[in-house]
PDB file of C-alpha atoms in Angstrom:
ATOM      1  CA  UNK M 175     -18.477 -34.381  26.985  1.00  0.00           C
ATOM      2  CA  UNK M 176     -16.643 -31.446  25.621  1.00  0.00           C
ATOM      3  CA  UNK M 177     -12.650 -31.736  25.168  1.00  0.00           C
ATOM      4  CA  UNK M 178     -10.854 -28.234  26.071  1.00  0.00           C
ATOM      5  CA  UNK M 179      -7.885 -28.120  23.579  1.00  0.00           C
ATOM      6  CA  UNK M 180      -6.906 -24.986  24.195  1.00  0.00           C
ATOM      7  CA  UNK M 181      -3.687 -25.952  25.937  1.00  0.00           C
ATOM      8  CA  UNK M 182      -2.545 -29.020  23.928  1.00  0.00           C
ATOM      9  CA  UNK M 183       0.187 -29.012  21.943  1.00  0.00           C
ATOM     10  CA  UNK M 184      -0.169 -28.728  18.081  1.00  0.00           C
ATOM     11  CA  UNK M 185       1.535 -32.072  17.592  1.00  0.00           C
ATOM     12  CA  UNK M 186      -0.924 -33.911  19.910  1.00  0.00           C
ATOM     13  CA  UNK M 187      -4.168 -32.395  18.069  1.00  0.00           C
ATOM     14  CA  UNK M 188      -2.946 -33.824  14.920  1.00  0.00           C
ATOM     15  CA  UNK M 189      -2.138 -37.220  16.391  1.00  0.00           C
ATOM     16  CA  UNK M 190      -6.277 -36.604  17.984  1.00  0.00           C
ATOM     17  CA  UNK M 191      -7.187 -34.971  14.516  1.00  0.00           C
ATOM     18  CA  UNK M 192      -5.408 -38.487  12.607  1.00  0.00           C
ATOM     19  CA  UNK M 193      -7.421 -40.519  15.161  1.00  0.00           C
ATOM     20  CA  UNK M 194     -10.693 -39.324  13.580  1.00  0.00           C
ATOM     21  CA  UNK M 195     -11.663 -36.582  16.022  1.00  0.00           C
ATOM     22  CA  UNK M 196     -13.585 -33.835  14.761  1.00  0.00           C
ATOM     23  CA  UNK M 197     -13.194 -31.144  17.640  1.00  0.00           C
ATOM     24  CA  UNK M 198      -9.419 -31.804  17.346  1.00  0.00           C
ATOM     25  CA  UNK M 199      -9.598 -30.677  13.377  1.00  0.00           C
ATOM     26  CA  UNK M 200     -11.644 -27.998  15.283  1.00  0.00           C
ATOM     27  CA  UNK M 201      -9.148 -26.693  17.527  1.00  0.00           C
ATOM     28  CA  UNK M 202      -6.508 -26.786  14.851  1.00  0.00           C
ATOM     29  CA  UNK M 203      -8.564 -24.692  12.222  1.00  0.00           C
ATOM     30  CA  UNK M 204      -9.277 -22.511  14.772  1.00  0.00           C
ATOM     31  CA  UNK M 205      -5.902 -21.676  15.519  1.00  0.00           C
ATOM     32  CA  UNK M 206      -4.618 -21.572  12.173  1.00  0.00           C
ATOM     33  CA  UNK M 207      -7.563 -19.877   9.953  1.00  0.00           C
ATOM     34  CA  UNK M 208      -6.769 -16.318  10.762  1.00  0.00           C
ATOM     35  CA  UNK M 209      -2.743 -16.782  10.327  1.00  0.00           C
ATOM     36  CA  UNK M 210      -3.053 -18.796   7.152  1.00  0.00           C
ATOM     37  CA  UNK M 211      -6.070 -16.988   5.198  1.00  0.00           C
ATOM     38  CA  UNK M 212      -3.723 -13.549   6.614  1.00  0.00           C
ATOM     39  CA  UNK M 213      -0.893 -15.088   4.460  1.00  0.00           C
ATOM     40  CA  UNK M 214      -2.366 -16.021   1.282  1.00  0.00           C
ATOM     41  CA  UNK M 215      -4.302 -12.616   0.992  1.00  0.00           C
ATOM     42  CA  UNK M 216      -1.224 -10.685   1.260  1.00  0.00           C
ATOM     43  CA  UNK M 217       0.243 -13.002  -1.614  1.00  0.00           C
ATOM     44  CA  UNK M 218      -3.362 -12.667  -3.557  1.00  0.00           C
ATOM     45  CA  UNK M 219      -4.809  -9.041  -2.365  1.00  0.00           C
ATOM     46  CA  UNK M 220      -8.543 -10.533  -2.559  1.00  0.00           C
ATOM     47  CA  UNK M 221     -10.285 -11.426  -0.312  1.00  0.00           C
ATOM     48  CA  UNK M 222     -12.852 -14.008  -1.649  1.00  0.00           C
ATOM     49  CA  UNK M 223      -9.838 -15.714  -3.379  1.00  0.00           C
ATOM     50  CA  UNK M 224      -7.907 -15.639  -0.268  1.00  0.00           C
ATOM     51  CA  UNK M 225     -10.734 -17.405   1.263  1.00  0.00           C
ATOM     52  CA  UNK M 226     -11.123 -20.078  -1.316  1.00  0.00           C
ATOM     53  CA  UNK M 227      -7.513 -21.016  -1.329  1.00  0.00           C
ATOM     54  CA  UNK M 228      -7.448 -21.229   2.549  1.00  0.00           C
ATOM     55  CA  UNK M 229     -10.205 -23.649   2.271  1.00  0.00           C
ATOM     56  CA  UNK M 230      -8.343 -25.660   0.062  1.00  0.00           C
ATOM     57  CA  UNK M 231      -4.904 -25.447   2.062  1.00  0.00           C
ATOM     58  CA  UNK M 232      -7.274 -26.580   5.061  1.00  0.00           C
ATOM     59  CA  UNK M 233      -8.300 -29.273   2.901  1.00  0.00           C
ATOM     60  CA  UNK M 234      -5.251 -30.799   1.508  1.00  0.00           C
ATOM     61  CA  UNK M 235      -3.906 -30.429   5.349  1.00  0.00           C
ATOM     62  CA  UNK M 236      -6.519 -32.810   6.922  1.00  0.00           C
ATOM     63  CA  UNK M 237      -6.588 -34.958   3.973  1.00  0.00           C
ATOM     64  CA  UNK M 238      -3.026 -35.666   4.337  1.00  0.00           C
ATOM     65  CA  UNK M 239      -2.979 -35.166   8.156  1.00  0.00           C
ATOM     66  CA  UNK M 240      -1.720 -38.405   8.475  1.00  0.00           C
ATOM     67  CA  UNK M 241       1.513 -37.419   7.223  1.00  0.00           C
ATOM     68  CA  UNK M 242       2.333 -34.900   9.329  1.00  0.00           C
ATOM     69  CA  UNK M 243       6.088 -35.475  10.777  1.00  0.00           C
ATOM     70  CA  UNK M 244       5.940 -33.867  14.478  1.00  0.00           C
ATOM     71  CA  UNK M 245       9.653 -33.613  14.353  1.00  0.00           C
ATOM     72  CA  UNK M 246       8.712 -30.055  12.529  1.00  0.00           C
ATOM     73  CA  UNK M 247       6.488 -27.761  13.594  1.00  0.00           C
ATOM     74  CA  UNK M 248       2.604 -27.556  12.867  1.00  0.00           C
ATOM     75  CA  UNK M 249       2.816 -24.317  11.811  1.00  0.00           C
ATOM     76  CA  UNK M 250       5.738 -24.479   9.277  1.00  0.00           C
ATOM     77  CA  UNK M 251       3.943 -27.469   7.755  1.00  0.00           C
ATOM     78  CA  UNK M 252       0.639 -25.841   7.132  1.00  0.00           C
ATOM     79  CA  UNK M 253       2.229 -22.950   5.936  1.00  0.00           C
ATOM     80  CA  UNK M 254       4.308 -24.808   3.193  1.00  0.00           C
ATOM     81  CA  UNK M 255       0.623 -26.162   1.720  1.00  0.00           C
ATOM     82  CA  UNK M 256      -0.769 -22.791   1.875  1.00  0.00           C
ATOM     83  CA  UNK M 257       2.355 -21.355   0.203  1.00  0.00           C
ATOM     84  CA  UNK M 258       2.873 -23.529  -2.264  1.00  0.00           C
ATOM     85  CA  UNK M 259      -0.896 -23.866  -3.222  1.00  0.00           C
ATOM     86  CA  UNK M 260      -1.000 -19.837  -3.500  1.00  0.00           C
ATOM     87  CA  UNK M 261       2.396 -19.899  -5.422  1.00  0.00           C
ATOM     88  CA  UNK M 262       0.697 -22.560  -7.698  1.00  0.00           C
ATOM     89  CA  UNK M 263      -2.347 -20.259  -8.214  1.00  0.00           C
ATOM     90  CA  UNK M 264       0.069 -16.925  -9.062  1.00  0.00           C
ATOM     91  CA  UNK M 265       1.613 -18.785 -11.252  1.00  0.00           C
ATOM     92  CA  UNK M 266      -1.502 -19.646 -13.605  1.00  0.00           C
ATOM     93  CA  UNK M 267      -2.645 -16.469 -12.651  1.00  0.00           C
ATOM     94  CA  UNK M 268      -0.401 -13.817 -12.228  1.00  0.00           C
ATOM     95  CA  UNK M 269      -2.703 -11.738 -10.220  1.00  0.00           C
ATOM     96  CA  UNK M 270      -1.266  -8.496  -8.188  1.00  0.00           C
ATOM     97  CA  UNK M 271      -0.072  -9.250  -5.138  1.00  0.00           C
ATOM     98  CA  UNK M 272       0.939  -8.461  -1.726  1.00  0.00           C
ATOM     99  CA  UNK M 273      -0.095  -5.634   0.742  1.00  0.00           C
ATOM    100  CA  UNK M 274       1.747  -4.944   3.345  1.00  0.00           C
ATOM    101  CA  UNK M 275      -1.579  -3.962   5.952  1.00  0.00           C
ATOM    102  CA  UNK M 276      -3.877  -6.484   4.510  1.00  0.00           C
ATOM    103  CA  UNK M 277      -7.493  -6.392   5.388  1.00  0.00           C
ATOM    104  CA  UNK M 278      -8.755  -4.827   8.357  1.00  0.00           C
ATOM    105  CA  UNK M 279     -10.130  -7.846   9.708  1.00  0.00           C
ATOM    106  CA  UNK M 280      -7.733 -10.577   7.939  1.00  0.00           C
ATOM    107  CA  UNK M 281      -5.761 -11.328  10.891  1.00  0.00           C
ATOM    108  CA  UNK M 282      -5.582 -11.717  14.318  1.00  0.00           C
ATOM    109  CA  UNK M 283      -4.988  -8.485  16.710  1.00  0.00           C
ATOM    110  CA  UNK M 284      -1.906  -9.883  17.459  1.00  0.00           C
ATOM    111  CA  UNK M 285      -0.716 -10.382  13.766  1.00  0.00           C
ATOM    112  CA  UNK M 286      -1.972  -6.997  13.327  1.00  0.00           C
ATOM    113  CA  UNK M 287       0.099  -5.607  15.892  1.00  0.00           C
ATOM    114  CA  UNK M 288       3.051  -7.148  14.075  1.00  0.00           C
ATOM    115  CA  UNK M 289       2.315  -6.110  10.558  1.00  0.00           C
ATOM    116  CA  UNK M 290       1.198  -2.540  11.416  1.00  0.00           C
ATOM    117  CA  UNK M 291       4.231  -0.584   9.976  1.00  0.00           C
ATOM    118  CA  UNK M 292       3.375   2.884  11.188  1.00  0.00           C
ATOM    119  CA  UNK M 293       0.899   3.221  14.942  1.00  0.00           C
ATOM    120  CA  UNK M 294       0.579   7.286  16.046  1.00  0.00           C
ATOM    121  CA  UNK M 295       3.473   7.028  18.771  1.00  0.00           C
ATOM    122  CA  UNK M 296       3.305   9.080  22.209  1.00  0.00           C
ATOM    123  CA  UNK M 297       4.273  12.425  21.570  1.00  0.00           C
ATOM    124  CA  UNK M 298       4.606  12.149  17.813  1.00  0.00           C
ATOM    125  CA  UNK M 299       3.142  15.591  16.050  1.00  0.00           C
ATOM    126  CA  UNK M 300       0.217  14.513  13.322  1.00  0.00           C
ATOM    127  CA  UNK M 301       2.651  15.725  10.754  1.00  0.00           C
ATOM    128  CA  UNK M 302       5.754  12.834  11.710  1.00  0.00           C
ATOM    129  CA  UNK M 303       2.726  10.421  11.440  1.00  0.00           C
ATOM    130  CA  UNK M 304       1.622  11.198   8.011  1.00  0.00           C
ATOM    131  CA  UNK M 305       4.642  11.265   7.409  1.00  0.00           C
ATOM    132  CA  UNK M 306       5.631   7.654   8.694  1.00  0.00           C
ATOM    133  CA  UNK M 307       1.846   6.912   7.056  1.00  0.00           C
ATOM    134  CA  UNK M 308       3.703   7.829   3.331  1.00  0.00           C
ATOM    135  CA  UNK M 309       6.815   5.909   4.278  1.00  0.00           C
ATOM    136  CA  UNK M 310       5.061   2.514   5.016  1.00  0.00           C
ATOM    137  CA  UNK M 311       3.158   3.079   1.762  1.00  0.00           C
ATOM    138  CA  UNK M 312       6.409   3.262   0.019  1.00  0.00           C
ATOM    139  CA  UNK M 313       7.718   0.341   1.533  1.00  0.00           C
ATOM    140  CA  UNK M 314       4.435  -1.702   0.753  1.00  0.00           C
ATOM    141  CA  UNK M 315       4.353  -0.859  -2.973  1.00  0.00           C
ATOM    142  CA  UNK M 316       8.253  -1.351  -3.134  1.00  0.00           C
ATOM    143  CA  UNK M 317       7.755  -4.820  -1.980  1.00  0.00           C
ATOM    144  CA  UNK M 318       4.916  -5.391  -4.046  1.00  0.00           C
ATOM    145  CA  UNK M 319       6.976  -5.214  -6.983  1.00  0.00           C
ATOM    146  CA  UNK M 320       9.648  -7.785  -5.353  1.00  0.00           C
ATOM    147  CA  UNK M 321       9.370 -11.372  -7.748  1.00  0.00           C
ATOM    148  CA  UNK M 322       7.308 -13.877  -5.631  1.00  0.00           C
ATOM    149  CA  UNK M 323      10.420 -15.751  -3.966  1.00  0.00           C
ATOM    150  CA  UNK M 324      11.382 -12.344  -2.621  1.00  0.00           C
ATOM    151  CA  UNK M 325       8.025 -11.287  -1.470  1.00  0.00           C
ATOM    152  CA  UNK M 326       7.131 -14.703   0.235  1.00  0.00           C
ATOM    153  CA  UNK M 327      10.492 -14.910   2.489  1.00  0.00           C
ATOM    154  CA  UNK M 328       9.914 -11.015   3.179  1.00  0.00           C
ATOM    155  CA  UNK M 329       6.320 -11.437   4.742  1.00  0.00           C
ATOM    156  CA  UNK M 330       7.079 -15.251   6.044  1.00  0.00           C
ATOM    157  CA  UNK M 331      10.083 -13.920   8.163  1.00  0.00           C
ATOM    158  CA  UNK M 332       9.255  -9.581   8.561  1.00  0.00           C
ATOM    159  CA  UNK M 333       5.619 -10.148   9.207  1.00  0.00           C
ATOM    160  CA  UNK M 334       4.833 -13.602  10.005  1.00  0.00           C
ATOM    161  CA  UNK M 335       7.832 -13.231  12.058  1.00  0.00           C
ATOM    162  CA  UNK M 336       9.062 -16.809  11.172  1.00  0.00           C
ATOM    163  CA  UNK M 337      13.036 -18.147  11.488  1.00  0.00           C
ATOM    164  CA  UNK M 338      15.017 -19.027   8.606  1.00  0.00           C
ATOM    165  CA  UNK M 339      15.033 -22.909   9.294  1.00  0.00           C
ATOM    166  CA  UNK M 340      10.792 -22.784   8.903  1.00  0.00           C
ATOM    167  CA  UNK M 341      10.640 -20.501   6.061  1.00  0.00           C
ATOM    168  CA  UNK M 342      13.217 -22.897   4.693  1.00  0.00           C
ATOM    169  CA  UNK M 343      10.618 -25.672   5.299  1.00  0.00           C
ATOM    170  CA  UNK M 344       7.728 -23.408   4.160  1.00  0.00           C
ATOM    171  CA  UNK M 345       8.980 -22.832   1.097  1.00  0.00           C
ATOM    172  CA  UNK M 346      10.470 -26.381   0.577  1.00  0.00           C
ATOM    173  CA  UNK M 347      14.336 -24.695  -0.193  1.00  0.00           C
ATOM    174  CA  UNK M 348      17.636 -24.391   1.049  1.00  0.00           C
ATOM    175  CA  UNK M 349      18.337 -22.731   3.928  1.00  0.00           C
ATOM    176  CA  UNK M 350      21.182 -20.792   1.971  1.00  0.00           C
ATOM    177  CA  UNK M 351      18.621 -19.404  -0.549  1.00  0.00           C
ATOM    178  CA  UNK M 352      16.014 -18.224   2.073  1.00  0.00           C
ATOM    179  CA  UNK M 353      18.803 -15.550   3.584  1.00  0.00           C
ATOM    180  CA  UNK M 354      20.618 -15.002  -0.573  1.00  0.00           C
ATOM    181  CA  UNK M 355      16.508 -14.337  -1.250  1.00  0.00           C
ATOM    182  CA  UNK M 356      16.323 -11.995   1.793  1.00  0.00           C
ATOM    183  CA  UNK M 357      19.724 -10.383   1.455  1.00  0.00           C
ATOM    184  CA  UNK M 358      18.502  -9.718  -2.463  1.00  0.00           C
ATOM    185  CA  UNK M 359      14.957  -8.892  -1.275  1.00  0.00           C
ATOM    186  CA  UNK M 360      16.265  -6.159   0.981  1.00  0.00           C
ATOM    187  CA  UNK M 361      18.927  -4.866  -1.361  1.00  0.00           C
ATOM    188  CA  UNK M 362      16.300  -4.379  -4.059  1.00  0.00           C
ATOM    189  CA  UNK M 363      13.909  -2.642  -1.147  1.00  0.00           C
ATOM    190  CA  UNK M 364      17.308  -0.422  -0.352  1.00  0.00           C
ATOM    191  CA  UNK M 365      17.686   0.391  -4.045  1.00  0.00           C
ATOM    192  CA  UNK M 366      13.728   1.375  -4.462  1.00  0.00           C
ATOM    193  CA  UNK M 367      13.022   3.291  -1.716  1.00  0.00           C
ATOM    194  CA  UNK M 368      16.031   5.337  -2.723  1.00  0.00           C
ATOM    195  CA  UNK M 369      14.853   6.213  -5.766  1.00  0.00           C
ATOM    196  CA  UNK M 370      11.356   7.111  -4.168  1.00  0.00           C
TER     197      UNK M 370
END
């Protein structure tokens, strides 16, 4: 007999998934594959890398599902290993990073939605959209060249569309420094789209 988890909770899959049952680990990497692999490509900007570190995020997750506190959210938590792992891999690495529109097919429609910065409004001549096209390019390659802190809080909380108190847990620091790293993040945005 087939389980439908579609409507459980997060923190009751994992309790499932810590139990030993495969179509709970399922359900889980099902919901979370799209937003998580959607996160680290932005931070890595390829695509088979992407995909090998949100293997290994999934990995280290179930291996240490067992210590999963359900007094935070599921998200936030799996979020925080995918971070940190891609952070980790930068660091060793320091590949280019970050794109604002990611790949076509890295996220779900409704993440896509969210992290479209320009869609052809009602009414809006071809020229206003090209030029709202240039403007969102702009604002991609200015926060491209944001340092890493910057960059992660500004797609964790602008696109991922996450509070301060999560991206806080994400990214395993104060809740003062996530909103001194976005104040700086968007005073250095300020600064370079003014000189663009």
């Amino acid at each position: 007999m087939s389980l439908n988890y579609q409507s459980v909770e997060d923190a009751e899959l994992v309790t499932l998934a810590a139990e030993g049952r495969e179509s709970a680990y399922r359900e889980l990497l099902s919901r979370y594959e799209r937003p998580v692999f959607s996160l680290i490509y932005r931070m890595v900007r390829n695509r088979t890398l992407a995909e090998d570190l949100a293997q290994e995020a999934f990995i280290r997750t179930f291996n240490a599902i067992d210590t999963y506190n359900p007094q935070y959210k599921f998200s936030s938590w799996i979020f925080k290993i995918a971070n940190n792992l891609t952070i980790d891999h930068l660091r060793k690495r320091r590949v280019p990073t970050v794109s604002m529109h990611g790949a076509p097919d890295a996220v779900t429609p409704e993440a896509q939605a969210r992290t479209s910065l320009v869609v052809q409004s009602p009414g809006e001549s071809p020229e206003e959209y090209v030029q709202n096209r240039e403007l969102a390019g702009q604002i991609e390659a200015a926060i491209g060249e944001l340092r890493e802190e910057y960059r992660v809080v500004v797609l964790l909380r602008h696109i991922e569309g996450h509070t301060y108190d999560e991206i806080a847990r994400i990214m395993d620091i104060p809740l003062g420094t996530v909103k001194t790293y976005l104040h700086r993040a968007r005073a250095e945005l300020k600064l370079r789209l003014a000189e663009a």
